[in-house]
Amino acid sequence: NSKYSIYKPIKEDIQSSTNPDMIPIRLMIGSSKPPIQKKCDDSSLTLGQFLVSFAPSYFEATADNTVQAKLQITDWRIAGIVPPLATPLLDLWRTL
């Protein structure tokens, strides 16, 4: 029983949108805490820029304006992959 007929129009709508009103984000920190949900209203942000503002205890901007995880973060994943922190959120939202 395929649900593709439900999925297809949603996927097409997402891919045709040039600039969405918001991008939904769900962040899990540790396996014992519930996810934190937030919407991103600025689709021009990179993953790192968003994480610096959303989770400043875990991510920081460096002197050369790049973003890095703080020492207590060993890795991050989005849908099972580890994208660079310089990846635009809009690209991640459209492709994952």
GROMACS .gro file of C-alpha atoms in nm:
model
   96
    1ASN     CA    1   0.000   0.000   0.000
    2SER     CA    2   0.197   0.296  -0.130
    3LYS     CA    3   0.160   0.645   0.013
    4TYR     CA    4   0.339   0.802  -0.284
    5SER     CA    5   0.022   0.979  -0.398
    6ILE     CA    6   0.028   1.174  -0.070
    7TYR     CA    7   0.404   1.233  -0.077
    8LYS     CA    8   0.442   1.345  -0.439
    9PRO     CA    9   0.247   1.677  -0.426
   10ILE     CA   10   0.421   1.774  -0.102
   11LYS     CA   11   0.764   1.700  -0.249
   12GLU     CA   12   0.682   1.896  -0.565
   13ASP     CA   13   0.560   2.191  -0.359
   14ILE     CA   14   0.878   2.192  -0.151
   15GLN     CA   15   1.105   2.172  -0.454
   16SER     CA   16   0.918   2.442  -0.646
   17SER     CA   17   0.930   2.690  -0.359
   18THR     CA   18   1.215   2.933  -0.415
   19ASN     CA   19   1.206   3.082  -0.068
   20PRO     CA   20   0.990   2.914   0.196
   21ASP     CA   21   0.833   3.115   0.478
   22MET     CA   22   1.012   2.898   0.731
   23ILE     CA   23   1.216   2.582   0.765
   24PRO     CA   24   1.123   2.348   1.054
   25ILE     CA   25   1.421   2.232   1.262
   26ARG     CA   26   1.433   1.956   1.524
   27LEU     CA   27   1.749   1.926   1.731
   28MET     CA   28   1.829   1.632   1.956
   29ILE     CA   29   2.103   1.675   2.212
   30GLY     CA   30   2.184   1.346   2.374
   31SER     CA   31   1.965   1.039   2.364
   32SER     CA   32   1.791   1.097   2.696
   33LYS     CA   33   1.646   1.442   2.623
   34PRO     CA   34   1.343   1.519   2.406
   35PRO     CA   35   1.407   1.700   2.076
   36ILE     CA   36   1.400   2.078   2.068
   37GLN     CA   37   1.189   2.215   1.785
   38LYS     CA   38   1.220   2.556   1.630
   39LYS     CA   39   1.140   2.720   1.301
   40CYS     CA   40   1.398   2.908   1.101
   41ASP     CA   41   1.256   3.221   0.936
   42ASP     CA   42   1.577   3.306   0.748
   43SER     CA   43   1.633   3.057   0.466
   44SER     CA   44   1.966   3.221   0.377
   45LEU     CA   45   2.139   3.085   0.690
   46THR     CA   46   2.387   2.800   0.684
   47LEU     CA   47   2.351   2.504   0.917
   48GLY     CA   48   2.634   2.640   1.130
   49GLN     CA   49   2.493   2.993   1.154
   50PHE     CA   50   2.160   2.853   1.265
   51LEU     CA   51   2.320   2.624   1.525
   52VAL     CA   52   2.526   2.909   1.671
   53SER     CA   53   2.207   3.106   1.738
   54PHE     CA   54   1.989   2.805   1.828
   55ALA     CA   55   2.238   2.605   2.036
   56PRO     CA   56   2.515   2.844   2.148
   57SER     CA   57   2.617   2.605   2.427
   58TYR     CA   58   2.724   2.355   2.161
   59PHE     CA   59   2.835   2.557   1.855
   60GLU     CA   60   3.043   2.873   1.817
   61ALA     CA   61   3.168   3.114   1.553
   62THR     CA   62   3.546   3.140   1.527
   63ALA     CA   63   3.757   3.451   1.468
   64ASP     CA   64   3.755   3.392   1.092
   65ASN     CA   65   3.372   3.372   1.098
   66THR     CA   66   3.347   2.997   1.042
   67VAL     CA   67   3.143   2.777   1.273
   68GLN     CA   68   3.266   2.486   1.478
   69ALA     CA   69   3.125   2.251   1.736
   70LYS     CA   70   3.240   2.310   2.091
   71LEU     CA   71   3.449   2.040   2.259
   72GLN     CA   72   3.157   1.850   2.414
   73ILE     CA   73   3.006   1.781   2.068
   74THR     CA   74   3.173   1.491   1.891
   75ASP     CA   75   2.950   1.479   1.585
   76TRP     CA   76   2.615   1.580   1.439
   77ARG     CA   77   2.392   1.408   1.188
   78ILE     CA   78   2.103   1.499   0.963
   79ALA     CA   79   1.912   1.202   0.829
   80GLY     CA   80   2.217   0.987   0.904
   81ILE     CA   81   2.476   1.205   0.729
   82VAL     CA   82   2.720   1.467   0.861
   83PRO     CA   83   2.688   1.771   0.635
   84PRO     CA   84   2.942   2.053   0.658
   85LEU     CA   85   2.833   2.336   0.888
   86ALA     CA   86   2.870   2.572   0.589
   87THR     CA   87   2.583   2.395   0.407
   88PRO     CA   88   2.286   2.625   0.342
   89LEU     CA   89   1.980   2.521   0.543
   90LEU     CA   90   1.761   2.562   0.238
   91ASP     CA   91   1.969   2.305   0.047
   92LEU     CA   92   1.942   2.056   0.334
   93TRP     CA   93   1.569   2.110   0.368
   94ARG     CA   94   1.508   2.054  -0.001
   95THR     CA   95   1.725   1.746  -0.041
   96LEU     CA   96   1.691   1.548   0.282
   0.00000   0.00000   0.00000
